[in-house]
Structure formats: C-alpha cells, structure tokens
XYZ file of C-alpha atoms in Angstrom:
684
model
C -15.748 -6.066 -9.599
C -12.265 -4.761 -10.364
C -9.549 -5.793 -7.879
C -7.747 -2.837 -6.232
C -4.398 -3.344 -8.001
C -6.161 -3.443 -11.363
C -8.173 -0.355 -10.509
C -4.860 1.437 -9.918
C -3.445 0.156 -13.228
C -6.598 -0.330 -15.341
C -5.212 -0.644 -18.910
C -5.160 -4.246 -20.111
C -2.162 -3.553 -22.365
C -0.227 -2.548 -19.289
C -0.431 -6.156 -18.081
C -0.564 -8.392 -21.145
C 0.824 -8.372 -24.705
C 0.143 -11.115 -27.263
C 2.774 -11.598 -29.978
C 2.487 -12.977 -33.533
C 4.683 -15.972 -32.629
C 2.132 -17.119 -30.056
C 4.048 -16.029 -26.980
C 2.356 -13.868 -24.379
C 4.116 -11.299 -22.232
C 2.727 -10.787 -18.746
C 3.806 -7.790 -16.712
C 3.053 -7.305 -13.050
C 4.219 -5.090 -10.234
C 5.561 -7.931 -8.095
C 9.126 -9.187 -8.145
C 10.759 -12.555 -7.827
C 12.534 -12.905 -4.498
C 13.021 -16.644 -4.675
C 9.453 -17.218 -3.488
C 8.225 -18.397 -6.890
C 5.673 -15.630 -7.309
C 6.248 -15.188 -11.043
C 5.553 -18.872 -11.633
C 2.314 -18.691 -9.673
C 1.181 -15.548 -11.479
C 2.008 -17.143 -14.841
C -0.244 -20.066 -13.871
C -3.116 -17.717 -13.101
C -2.676 -15.784 -16.346
C -2.442 -18.947 -18.456
C -5.553 -20.378 -16.835
C -7.695 -17.324 -17.451
C -6.394 -16.844 -21.000
C -6.912 -20.504 -21.858
C -3.374 -20.903 -23.168
C -0.592 -23.326 -22.418
C 1.572 -22.345 -19.450
C 4.649 -22.490 -21.719
C 3.417 -19.556 -23.803
C 3.680 -17.153 -20.861
C 6.759 -14.959 -20.490
C 6.925 -13.025 -17.245
C 8.533 -9.668 -17.995
C 10.866 -8.313 -15.274
C 9.522 -5.259 -13.497
C 10.663 -1.864 -14.743
C 9.247 1.490 -13.755
C 8.936 2.501 -17.405
C 6.323 -0.051 -18.377
C 5.167 -2.296 -15.512
C 2.057 -1.827 -13.375
C 2.789 -0.060 -10.110
C 1.728 -2.520 -7.411
C 3.805 -0.845 -4.698
C 5.834 -3.358 -2.692
C 6.354 -7.086 -2.969
C 5.787 -7.678 0.723
C 3.433 -8.908 3.384
C 2.630 -12.275 1.772
C -0.116 -10.552 -0.222
C 1.116 -11.009 -3.806
C -1.215 -13.879 -4.685
C -4.127 -12.129 -3.015
C -3.541 -8.779 -4.696
C -1.564 -9.278 -7.899
C -3.103 -12.697 -8.498
C -6.593 -11.243 -8.269
C -5.663 -8.456 -10.686
C -4.096 -10.812 -13.224
C -7.005 -13.213 -12.995
C -9.377 -10.391 -13.953
C -7.033 -9.091 -16.665
C -6.716 -12.565 -18.172
C -10.476 -13.020 -18.200
C -11.038 -9.646 -19.884
C -8.299 -10.164 -22.488
C -9.775 -13.567 -23.330
C -13.179 -11.913 -23.738
C -11.722 -9.289 -26.093
C -10.314 -12.028 -28.349
C -13.537 -14.020 -28.224
C -15.502 -10.965 -29.303
C -13.163 -10.510 -32.263
C -13.445 -14.202 -33.145
C -17.244 -14.005 -33.057
C -17.119 -11.248 -35.648
C -14.661 -13.123 -37.849
C -16.322 -16.537 -37.550
C -19.873 -15.303 -37.471
C -20.854 -17.313 -34.417
C -21.136 -16.844 -30.681
C -20.574 -20.527 -30.022
C -16.902 -20.388 -29.181
C -14.387 -22.462 -27.270
C -10.660 -21.960 -26.698
C -7.873 -24.525 -26.542
C -4.383 -23.125 -26.038
C -5.295 -19.789 -27.558
C -6.969 -21.326 -30.640
C -10.686 -20.584 -30.976
C -12.969 -23.252 -32.428
C -9.850 -24.897 -33.860
C -9.606 -22.301 -36.657
C -8.318 -18.923 -35.501
C -5.883 -18.013 -32.714
C -5.351 -15.000 -30.503
C -2.215 -14.173 -32.498
C -4.162 -14.398 -35.752
C -6.527 -11.755 -34.421
C -3.976 -9.180 -33.319
C -5.114 -6.709 -35.992
C -8.720 -7.114 -34.869
C -8.326 -6.366 -31.174
C -7.242 -3.409 -29.076
C -5.898 -4.212 -25.636
C -5.099 -0.583 -24.933
C -8.414 -0.240 -23.114
C -9.377 -0.150 -19.490
C -10.723 -3.125 -17.597
C -14.482 -3.021 -17.172
C -15.119 -5.537 -14.423
C -17.947 -6.903 -16.582
C -16.232 -10.225 -17.236
C -16.095 -12.906 -14.564
C -12.978 -15.056 -14.103
C -13.393 -18.796 -14.437
C -15.120 -20.793 -11.737
C -12.826 -23.058 -9.724
C -13.997 -26.195 -11.517
C -12.740 -24.895 -14.882
C -9.196 -24.073 -13.747
C -6.650 -26.401 -15.338
C -3.256 -24.978 -14.349
C -3.984 -23.355 -10.998
C -3.768 -26.092 -8.401
C -0.974 -27.940 -10.208
C 2.787 -27.641 -9.751
C 4.438 -26.831 -13.084
C 8.209 -26.324 -13.220
C 9.355 -23.054 -11.688
C 10.332 -20.438 -14.263
C 13.388 -19.243 -12.348
C 14.890 -22.503 -11.132
C 16.747 -23.785 -14.242
C 19.004 -20.712 -14.425
C 19.772 -20.985 -10.731
C 20.455 -24.707 -10.793
C 22.692 -24.510 -13.865
C 24.494 -21.354 -12.783
C 23.349 -19.234 -15.699
C 23.498 -15.448 -15.202
C 20.279 -14.330 -13.555
C 21.171 -12.290 -10.483
C 22.076 -8.612 -10.437
C 25.571 -9.605 -9.374
C 25.942 -11.318 -12.776
C 24.949 -8.218 -14.736
C 27.843 -6.732 -16.707
C 27.181 -3.563 -18.720
C 29.535 -2.153 -21.371
C 32.176 0.103 -19.816
C 31.084 -0.761 -16.284
C 33.143 0.562 -13.379
C 33.249 -0.794 -9.853
C 32.559 1.177 -6.727
C 32.975 0.524 -3.037
C 31.707 2.625 -0.140
C 33.625 3.320 3.071
C 31.351 3.056 6.095
C 31.796 5.108 9.257
C 33.087 3.004 12.157
C 29.844 3.536 14.101
C 26.423 5.190 14.060
C 26.716 8.948 14.312
C 30.449 9.010 13.526
C 31.644 12.096 11.626
C 34.399 12.210 9.050
C 36.904 14.783 10.321
C 39.671 14.422 7.743
C 40.454 12.437 4.616
C 43.731 11.762 2.820
C 42.963 10.122 -0.541
C 46.344 10.711 -2.220
C 47.592 7.134 -1.888
C 44.311 5.680 -3.165
C 44.153 8.086 -6.114
C 47.728 7.153 -7.071
C 46.752 3.507 -7.490
C 46.619 2.456 -11.144
C 43.002 1.896 -12.171
C 41.405 4.190 -9.618
C 39.014 6.534 -11.410
C 37.841 8.757 -8.567
C 37.290 9.145 -4.856
C 33.871 10.577 -4.024
C 33.105 12.388 -0.784
C 29.754 13.989 -0.068
C 29.408 14.823 3.625
C 30.126 11.579 5.451
C 29.382 9.536 2.353
C 32.680 8.258 0.972
C 33.445 5.870 -1.860
C 35.916 4.910 -4.539
C 35.479 4.085 -8.230
C 37.884 1.894 -10.166
C 38.145 -0.006 -13.399
C 38.233 -3.362 -11.629
C 36.602 -4.686 -8.503
C 39.814 -5.703 -6.752
C 41.321 -2.268 -7.406
C 38.303 -0.620 -5.796
C 38.731 -2.849 -2.758
C 42.436 -1.979 -2.499
C 41.784 1.728 -2.980
C 39.233 1.640 -0.181
C 41.910 0.257 2.137
C 44.320 3.035 1.162
C 42.004 5.868 2.177
C 43.212 7.525 5.362
C 40.173 8.629 7.357
C 39.808 10.227 10.767
C 36.390 9.872 12.401
C 34.887 11.151 15.632
C 32.639 8.673 17.413
C 30.190 8.688 20.290
C 28.335 6.088 22.299
C 24.727 5.786 21.162
C 23.627 2.183 21.635
C 21.838 0.497 24.571
C 23.092 -2.446 26.611
C 22.709 -5.429 24.280
C 22.135 -7.717 27.268
C 19.319 -5.615 28.713
C 17.174 -4.903 25.666
C 13.848 -5.718 27.313
C 14.516 -3.185 30.050
C 15.585 -0.629 27.459
C 12.503 -1.128 25.280
C 10.108 -0.982 28.216
C 11.582 2.184 29.667
C 11.746 4.552 26.705
C 9.382 7.199 25.399
C 6.699 5.578 23.267
C 3.610 6.242 21.226
C 0.902 4.113 22.835
C -2.018 2.747 20.848
C -4.780 0.637 22.386
C -5.803 -1.928 19.795
C -8.403 -3.837 21.773
C -9.949 -2.923 25.103
C -12.523 -5.318 26.509
C -10.992 -5.183 29.961
C -13.077 -5.773 33.043
C -12.265 -5.140 36.673
C -11.280 -7.815 39.132
C -12.178 -10.623 36.770
C -10.178 -13.463 38.271
C -8.779 -14.915 41.435
C -5.225 -15.323 40.149
C -3.109 -13.212 37.811
C -0.131 -14.688 36.034
C 2.272 -12.782 33.808
C 5.454 -13.154 31.814
C 7.766 -11.085 29.609
C 9.096 -12.422 26.315
C 11.611 -10.841 23.984
C 13.655 -11.147 20.888
C 16.876 -9.313 19.954
C 17.538 -7.296 16.827
C 17.752 -9.634 13.834
C 19.635 -9.222 10.565
C 18.205 -10.139 7.176
C 21.340 -12.186 6.560
C 20.801 -12.846 2.868
C 23.404 -15.181 1.409
C 24.565 -12.720 -1.245
C 25.276 -9.135 -0.178
C 23.295 -6.267 -1.662
C 24.173 -4.842 -5.058
C 23.169 -1.892 -7.220
C 24.179 -0.641 -10.652
C 23.572 2.923 -11.847
C 24.292 4.922 -14.965
C 23.741 8.623 -15.530
C 23.279 9.912 -19.062
C 23.248 13.672 -18.691
C 20.414 14.293 -16.244
C 18.780 10.900 -16.893
C 19.378 8.042 -14.481
C 19.014 4.338 -15.177
C 19.252 2.014 -12.195
C 19.261 -1.762 -11.660
C 18.273 -3.019 -8.216
C 16.894 -6.046 -6.374
C 14.706 -3.772 -4.239
C 11.297 -5.039 -3.122
C 9.806 -1.686 -4.096
C 11.376 -0.068 -7.148
C 8.723 2.645 -7.380
C 9.311 3.603 -3.749
C 13.064 3.577 -4.338
C 12.654 5.883 -7.343
C 10.568 8.262 -5.254
C 13.248 8.606 -2.585
C 16.036 9.027 -5.139
C 14.116 11.783 -6.887
C 13.439 13.517 -3.604
C 16.978 13.408 -2.306
C 18.617 14.457 -5.583
C 15.950 16.903 -6.747
C 15.251 15.169 -10.055
C 11.913 14.487 -11.694
C 10.314 11.048 -11.785
C 10.515 10.903 -15.569
C 14.293 11.299 -15.343
C 14.723 8.020 -13.464
C 14.129 4.442 -14.614
C 14.563 1.558 -12.194
C 14.786 -2.039 -13.404
C 14.323 -4.939 -11.026
C 16.903 -7.706 -11.281
C 16.812 -10.675 -8.947
C 19.081 -10.822 -5.928
C 19.790 -13.746 -3.661
C 16.984 -13.507 -1.118
C 15.561 -10.449 0.582
C 13.406 -11.309 3.620
C 12.207 -7.727 3.803
C 13.940 -4.362 3.688
C 17.591 -5.366 3.537
C 20.418 -3.330 2.026
C 19.224 -3.495 -1.586
C 17.813 0.044 -1.710
C 20.841 1.508 0.050
C 23.284 -0.256 -2.283
C 21.344 1.100 -5.252
C 21.596 4.627 -3.916
C 25.323 4.158 -3.253
C 25.716 3.290 -6.930
C 23.681 6.359 -7.922
C 25.931 8.674 -5.922
C 29.151 7.190 -7.260
C 27.915 7.082 -10.849
C 27.282 10.836 -10.773
C 31.053 11.282 -10.771
C 31.457 9.352 -14.044
C 28.464 10.451 -16.105
C 27.854 8.092 -19.006
C 29.432 5.008 -17.455
C 27.654 2.443 -15.281
C 28.959 1.803 -11.768
C 28.344 -1.398 -9.847
C 28.390 -1.351 -6.048
C 28.424 -4.618 -4.098
C 28.228 -4.443 -0.350
C 30.638 -6.394 1.819
C 29.452 -8.926 4.373
C 30.283 -6.371 7.076
C 28.162 -3.765 5.274
C 25.275 -6.195 5.057
C 25.334 -7.402 8.661
C 26.360 -4.070 10.120
C 24.524 -1.388 8.133
C 21.397 -2.850 6.510
C 18.203 -2.163 8.479
C 17.532 -4.699 11.235
C 14.381 -6.433 12.338
C 13.361 -4.575 15.494
C 14.078 -5.928 18.960
C 10.825 -6.524 20.832
C 9.604 -7.060 24.388
C 6.106 -8.345 25.185
C 4.386 -8.522 28.527
C 1.360 -10.816 28.791
C -0.943 -11.148 31.775
C -3.890 -13.453 32.263
C -6.512 -13.496 34.995
C -7.688 -16.985 35.945
C -10.755 -18.025 37.867
C -10.802 -20.682 40.561
C -11.101 -23.425 37.931
C -8.090 -22.103 36.030
C -10.153 -20.719 33.161
C -8.966 -17.479 31.557
C -11.160 -14.505 32.460
C -8.987 -11.686 31.129
C -6.011 -11.328 28.794
C -3.640 -8.346 28.540
C -0.875 -7.990 25.957
C 1.611 -5.091 25.757
C 4.068 -4.826 22.847
C 7.220 -2.671 23.135
C 9.131 -2.207 19.912
C 10.431 0.129 17.306
C 8.281 0.361 14.227
C 8.868 -2.203 11.506
C 8.930 -0.024 8.416
C 11.464 2.554 7.285
C 11.416 1.730 3.591
C 12.181 4.384 1.004
C 9.241 6.395 -0.184
C 7.078 6.210 2.933
C 8.385 9.239 4.867
C 8.465 12.947 4.161
C 12.269 12.736 4.165
C 14.491 10.182 2.387
C 15.245 7.084 4.415
C 18.216 5.879 2.365
C 21.437 5.328 4.274
C 23.522 7.271 1.779
C 21.197 10.273 2.063
C 21.688 10.306 5.822
C 25.470 10.135 5.463
C 25.444 12.994 2.968
C 23.427 15.330 5.174
C 24.177 14.108 8.694
C 20.455 13.636 9.283
C 19.267 10.881 11.599
C 17.200 8.121 10.037
C 13.450 8.708 10.357
C 11.989 6.807 13.300
C 10.489 3.670 11.859
C 6.720 3.408 11.606
C 4.168 0.615 11.430
C 1.732 -0.170 8.617
C -1.950 0.351 9.462
C -3.346 -2.167 11.916
C -6.287 -2.822 9.622
C -3.866 -4.233 7.062
C -2.034 -6.378 9.590
C 0.060 -3.769 11.379
C 3.760 -3.940 12.149
C 4.977 -4.394 15.699
C 1.410 -5.256 16.703
C 0.989 -7.877 13.968
C -0.680 -10.961 15.497
C -0.767 -9.329 18.937
C -4.539 -9.859 19.123
C -5.029 -13.564 19.779
C -7.486 -15.583 17.730
C -8.561 -17.302 20.908
C -11.873 -16.380 22.453
C -10.296 -15.136 25.654
C -12.684 -12.788 27.470
C -11.598 -9.349 28.644
C -8.867 -8.776 26.078
C -6.735 -5.642 26.190
C -3.917 -5.196 23.672
C -1.678 -2.121 23.618
C 1.160 -1.211 21.298
C 4.058 0.915 22.588
C 6.100 2.147 19.601
C 9.460 3.624 20.526
C 10.063 7.204 19.432
C 13.815 6.838 19.289
C 15.807 4.419 17.184
C 19.329 3.495 18.323
C 19.620 1.081 15.405
C 17.840 1.517 12.083
C 14.942 -0.936 11.952
C 12.674 -1.909 9.114
C 10.740 -4.778 7.639
C 11.990 -8.280 8.343
C 9.909 -11.252 7.344
C 6.601 -11.403 9.279
C 7.322 -8.079 11.077
C 6.056 -8.308 14.663
C 4.116 -11.520 14.090
C 7.127 -13.708 14.830
C 7.553 -12.371 18.366
C 3.890 -11.836 19.196
C 3.065 -15.413 18.236
C 6.115 -16.709 20.083
C 4.905 -14.888 23.200
C 1.218 -15.802 22.920
C 1.799 -19.439 22.064
C 4.434 -19.842 24.763
C 2.133 -18.300 27.353
C -0.823 -20.423 26.227
C 1.383 -23.450 26.693
C 2.280 -22.274 30.181
C -1.408 -21.864 31.021
C -2.283 -25.271 29.575
C 0.355 -26.964 31.706
C -0.782 -24.982 34.724
C -4.311 -26.252 34.072
C -3.074 -29.810 33.607
C -4.468 -29.838 30.073
C -3.103 -31.189 26.825
C -1.725 -28.134 24.941
C -3.640 -29.055 21.784
C -6.922 -29.626 23.578
C -6.424 -26.429 25.552
C -6.078 -24.398 22.365
C -9.104 -26.005 20.737
C -11.130 -25.119 23.829
C -10.648 -21.412 23.094
C -10.979 -21.491 19.298
C -14.292 -21.122 17.464
C -12.933 -21.041 13.884
C -13.542 -24.368 12.124
C -10.540 -23.862 9.850
C -8.290 -23.321 12.855
C -9.559 -26.570 14.349
C -8.880 -28.426 11.111
C -5.322 -27.193 10.805
C -4.482 -27.929 14.426
C -5.847 -31.448 14.168
C -4.067 -32.031 10.865
C -0.686 -31.084 12.321
C -1.230 -33.088 15.485
C -2.344 -36.171 13.550
C 0.474 -35.961 11.018
C 3.122 -35.656 13.708
C 1.674 -38.359 15.966
C 1.040 -35.936 18.804
C -1.058 -38.444 20.744
C 1.981 -40.722 21.111
C 4.553 -37.985 21.750
C 7.463 -38.214 24.123
C 9.557 -35.541 25.812
C 10.890 -32.740 23.654
C 7.691 -32.104 21.680
C 6.035 -28.725 21.392
C 2.946 -27.331 19.665
C 1.919 -23.897 18.422
C -0.675 -22.330 16.132
C -1.477 -18.989 14.505
C -3.203 -17.403 11.574
C -0.689 -15.109 9.919
C -1.559 -11.463 10.329
C -4.961 -12.676 11.576
C -6.214 -12.705 7.963
C -3.660 -14.857 6.085
C -2.961 -18.567 6.092
C -3.607 -20.771 9.107
C -0.575 -22.695 10.352
C -0.022 -25.232 13.128
C 3.398 -26.634 14.000
C 4.663 -29.605 15.976
C 8.351 -29.390 16.883
C 10.589 -32.171 18.121
C 13.850 -31.108 19.750
C 16.862 -32.457 21.573
C 18.631 -30.313 24.141
C 21.998 -31.382 25.463
C 24.740 -28.776 25.030
C 22.487 -26.776 22.711
C 19.011 -26.961 21.186
C 18.772 -29.178 18.128
C 15.508 -29.178 16.230
C 15.015 -32.675 14.817
C 11.687 -32.431 13.031
C 8.964 -29.910 12.256
C 5.502 -30.971 11.127
C 3.353 -28.171 9.792
C -0.230 -28.057 8.591
C -1.305 -25.072 6.508
C -4.618 -23.803 5.176
C -3.926 -21.115 2.559
C -7.316 -21.288 0.873
C -7.184 -22.101 -2.842
C -3.646 -23.239 -3.577
C -2.157 -22.013 -6.866
C 0.932 -24.257 -6.727
C 1.067 -26.973 -4.053
C 4.802 -27.376 -4.562
C 5.328 -23.642 -4.299
C 3.297 -23.467 -1.097
C 5.260 -26.333 0.472
C 8.517 -24.611 -0.469
C 7.422 -21.348 1.116
C 6.237 -22.969 4.319
C 9.323 -25.154 4.588
C 11.622 -22.199 3.939
C 9.839 -20.090 6.522
C 10.065 -22.869 9.101
C 13.786 -23.327 8.539
C 14.482 -19.597 8.711
C 12.406 -19.312 11.863
C 14.382 -22.171 13.370
C 17.585 -20.264 12.666
C 16.223 -17.072 14.245
C 14.922 -18.995 17.233
C 18.026 -20.962 18.175
C 20.881 -18.923 16.703
C 20.480 -15.370 15.545
C 21.154 -12.151 17.427
C 22.677 -8.830 16.410
C 25.460 -8.003 18.855
C 26.876 -4.543 19.581
C 28.793 -2.537 22.133
C 27.837 1.002 23.112
C 28.865 2.458 19.748
C 29.436 -0.279 17.137
C 27.636 -3.305 15.777
C 30.060 -6.163 16.364
C 28.256 -9.087 14.663
C 29.499 -8.350 11.166
C 30.489 -11.786 9.842
C 29.135 -15.341 9.898
C 31.244 -16.197 12.956
C 29.772 -13.411 15.062
C 26.300 -13.702 13.494
C 25.823 -17.466 13.114
C 22.863 -18.851 11.233
C 21.591 -22.404 10.917
C 23.986 -24.653 9.003
C 22.806 -27.204 6.465
C 23.807 -29.967 8.888
C 21.459 -28.430 11.472
C 18.390 -28.095 9.267
C 15.529 -30.186 10.684
C 13.361 -32.556 8.710
C 10.255 -30.626 7.686
C 6.908 -32.159 6.733
C 4.177 -29.913 5.335
C 0.522 -30.943 5.214
C -1.695 -28.800 2.994
C -5.312 -28.410 3.970
C -6.591 -27.434 0.531
C -9.629 -25.213 0.207
C -10.097 -24.773 -3.550
C -13.459 -23.119 -3.007
C -12.031 -20.391 -0.763
C -9.954 -17.320 -1.691
C -6.180 -17.763 -1.702
C -4.490 -16.528 1.477
C -0.982 -15.181 1.939
C 1.273 -17.964 3.167
C 4.872 -16.835 2.691
C 5.351 -15.822 6.326
C 2.806 -18.032 8.020
C 5.333 -20.487 9.507
C 7.560 -17.867 11.135
C 5.775 -17.341 14.449
C 4.317 -20.748 15.312
C 7.604 -22.476 14.510
C 9.409 -20.373 17.111
C 6.789 -21.040 19.766
C 6.634 -24.755 18.997
C 10.416 -25.022 19.413
C 10.331 -23.100 22.697
C 7.489 -25.274 23.958
C 9.389 -28.386 22.907
C 12.440 -27.133 24.776
C 10.335 -26.771 27.906
C 9.064 -30.283 27.392
C 12.638 -31.558 27.068
C 14.258 -29.674 29.956
C 11.442 -28.327 32.093
C 12.897 -24.838 31.601
C 10.790 -22.010 30.219
C 13.022 -19.753 28.111
C 11.252 -16.519 27.303
C 14.075 -14.555 25.730
C 15.255 -15.429 22.226
C 17.403 -16.896 20.851
C 17.327 -20.230 22.672
C 21.082 -20.292 23.148
C 22.842 -22.117 25.985
C 23.421 -18.751 27.686
C 19.727 -17.845 27.649
C 18.719 -21.355 28.752
C 21.091 -21.180 31.723
C 19.815 -17.714 32.565
C 16.242 -19.076 32.619
C 17.046 -21.912 35.033
C-alpha cells in the first residue's frame, strides 16, 4: 500500500538521492519549526535504507524540487510524511538490492550501513540503478523488531547551529546587494490612508524608495536602521472607524452573532434526567507570540520571483502570491528557511508578501523585511476567541444521562491558498478588501473550532453543535491545537465539576466513563507518577486524546494561588504509539505543556473599539523563565502500534488540569481564561 503523501509525489528520486561520497540526500515536504521533525524523518529514512544515521542530509524544502506535502501542521508529520519516507526508503533499498543481486550473482543479500554482503555499496551501484521511477507499493517496510534507529534518541540535526549561534535562521540570511524594507501599518483595522507626504523620508541618505499601493505602504533603504528612520519620517493621514467588540464581553459577543451551525453529534433524548447543570467557558484571542518576529526576503529577476520564507506552507504561499499578482506558478520559487518558532499561522506568510511587494520596486535586488514586535503582536492572525456552553442531565444517582456541547467561535484557518481570494495581509491593504472569514478544516480530519468537542467519554445522549461566526472583527487563523485547547479545557473542567458534585475522585470518575484501554493506561500512568493518591490541595487532573485520533495525554497539575496562580509542577503521561525519538517526544510534550501554561495563566490579546493595544511584551505578557513549572513526562510506549501525532497533545489537558488545581487550591471555579487575578476575583 502506498501512503497518501507518496501517492501524491510518487517518484522515488523526488525524495532520495544517493551520492558517490556515500551521503544520502532526503527531501520531504515538511519543515523544521523547532519541533525536531527533520531529525525524526532522518531516523526513519536511515532505518529503512539500512544506512548509518550520519549519512543522511535533510535538504531544506524548496518548491522547485521538494515533494509537495501541503502544510506542516496538525501534528501529523510523523503519521503522513514518516509513512511516506518509510515506504520510499524500503523501495530504494529494494532497488539497490536488485542491482546487487545482478552484480554479485546471488539473492542472498544483507546490508550494513549501505554496504551489501560486505563487498559493494549503494554508492558503488549508482550507475546500475534508476531512482527516477514511481513507487510500486510492492515492498514492505521493516517490521518493528528490525528497526535500529527508530526508537532511539540520536542528536538533533538542528541543535548544534542553534546552541553555537551559527547562522541558521532566515534573519541570518544575507544575500549579495540586499536591501532592507519596512512596512507602515495602518493605526487600526479598516483605516484608510488619506494622504502621504514622503518628501522628508526620500531625502534621507540611503533611502532607495517609498512604495505605496493602496493602503500598503513601505520604505526600502540600503541599511536596516535607515529604513526604520525613514518609516518614522513618513507623514501619513488615516481615517479610522470603530470595528471591534468589547474585549471584556467576548463570550456575549460570540454567542450573539450570526453563525453557521453544524450539528456534529446528535444522540439527544427527551427528558433524560432529573437535574440539568450547565456552565459557559471561554478563552480570549491569543497571539502566536513567537520570540523572533516574522521575516521574508524576496528578489525579482525580470518576471521571475525568488522568495525565502519560514512559512509552514510554502506551496500554499506561492499559490496566493501567484493569484494576487497574476503570475504563473513556474515564475515563483519559494525556499523554506527556519524561523524562531511558528505555533501555527503567524506573520511569516504576510512578511514574505511584504518583501515581494517592496522588491518589485527594485527589480534584481533582494529585499529583506523584518516585522516589528508591534507588527507581530498587532497584525499577525490571532488564535480565535471561543465560548463553549456545556449542559449535562443527571439522574437521581448523579449519573450523566445526557451531554450537550455548543461551540461558538470564528473558524481557525485563514491560511494562504485555501480561499478563492488571497488571504495575505498585504493583498488586503492593496485592494481594501476585507480578510476572508476564517474557515475550519473538515471534521473528519480533526476539525477546527470543533476539534475535541466530542468527548471520548461514553456519556449517553450526546449532542455537539458548532456555531462558526460569519463575521471576523479580528483576523483569526491556526494557532497550535486549534479549538482543542478550549474544548478540552471546557470538557475537563466540567467533568471535574460533575465529579466533585458526585463526591467522586476525579480520576476514578473519568475512568468510569472511559472504555478505551489506552486511555485507562495513560490516566493511571500520570496519576501514579505524580502521586495522585497522596495529593494535597492545589492538585488538578485532566485527560484527552488530541483531535480524538492523535496521542493520548493525561496531566496532573500542582499549583499555588496567592496573589496570582503559580504552576509548580506538571506530570504528563503520553501514549503516541510507536515512538520515533523518545527525547524528541518528551521535548514536544514538555514544550506544549509550558506554552499551554502561559496561555492559561497569562495570555490575552487586548484591544479597544478600533485598535489592538497589546503590542509589546508588557501589554501581552507570557510566561517568564522564572515561572516555568517543573515538567515530568512519562511515555507509554507502544512500539507495535502506529505512531500518533503528539506535538499538540499537551495543550488542552494542561489548561484544564491547572484550572482544576486552582479550584482545589481556592475553591473557586474560574471558567474564563486566562486565570488572572481579575478573572479569579470575578469568579468569586
């Protein structure tokens, strides 16, 4: 059987090249975002090829020569790209073995580090093989017992450069003759540029040009600091209008607007209980808040465009650029270069397009655009605000007889390349068009705002409805885990409320409603590792399976709450099926837990009726290093089961475990994130 991503890109030579010096290039359509995916994929390729891990060189993604695997998103890279590379490696190995059989005159062959029967190597046979053929699906990858590199934790390929400060990020890239651009943002959404006086900026030594295209405005200079100064010297007059809701009444706003309603599950029954309990949970808009701001570099050569970007979807980005500028796909090449974190659809694509627009004014010379912190926190797409109403019917014994879950949210995807019109910020400023209303991925693939809205628990009478807003006051798009973070926070908080109402231990209560043996194992592993049976006040528990098809994750949180919530320790147990790199999995789970802690206790986009006001680290605080909790990760390894996506599995249950721990500490149920002193006081 040929995995879907290989079926889309079936030529073996598209994925793997073997060189005479014994090195092996591996190309894939996934990009390194700091999650270690290239290391894990190199392990898989080396294992199937029967070569040393050190021979593998992971080639950075470029639209000219890499397989098109769409986006690097959704915690599916190991599942999808890993499956494709495993099959490719097996088939390439078989091609070399067939050549060796002809040369050696025997079918009794074995491979050690690319050398067959100790006499002839893959690189000796390059003239005897043709990898420019399509995969057949007739070769089976190795059984689990024969894997030597998968399941170990070799050194990460990307870490040495990062630790030793060697150039690796797009911000380090310096091309010959490169110019520096900066973009002037409108003061608010919907603002219109009425007049512009650029004379003072153009008179500044080193300024190359001022570019205006509709409400898109930028400067180009020979040096970065000159571009920054020139930007300050532009005299702009804008008209503004109020367009944003009340930031302190987001739940009411979300639950009162025009929506597209989709019933996901309807097993509802009439009059099924004696008591109905309900609650509303919410989260605010969240920023991606990557440490380094977004960056793009573009160079036009006549009508050809070359672009460097840290986008999560370079093929999608190319599609939108071609559409908005009316150029053909074969005129545009996009190279992926690492940026400092992504966490979803941040400003990377928009910064790239900014560079494209500015570079058109200086054909033949590359232009680098780096966003400011205010650009990043004020203009990159946000994770959507969400409100969730849950109701449960209980019988006389307190058992759940019906469960209803309503999700109110904008969609969680407005990436380039997925709409009929361009979704790039610069394109909207050029034309005055509103951003397309964000959508959700198909529910069958995990969904967006509805992700994890259907509980794994065997509650009878379930009814789950999604209400997607058809207006978008702030541009929203993919932020790590999409709607799963809030849906799990709501479900696991409400389950805790019901357990306490029933006088039951929260762990036992969950196990009562779970039939999945793997869920039981993970829950017990987390509880045992944390010492749940001997817990004191300030402990909370939560569980979920990411996207209902990814990794299982259970979390125990320990918190202190005096003047603010301090998370002391998180203990997580994870079942991600067959683990490619145990160290990589721990890193992903730990990183997700820490980021979720920051979202849960700190983060919130603030705005008035026209402008986003949380545009620096003071107004948009995130967790400091001194506030990072101790994190213990227990891996429940299942080498005989398929690998499951785990990158976002900690996001939701960590939030709920912290909220449940806060209730344990203070006796206050806080249902509106973040768990700031103001929201705690409001909940009292």
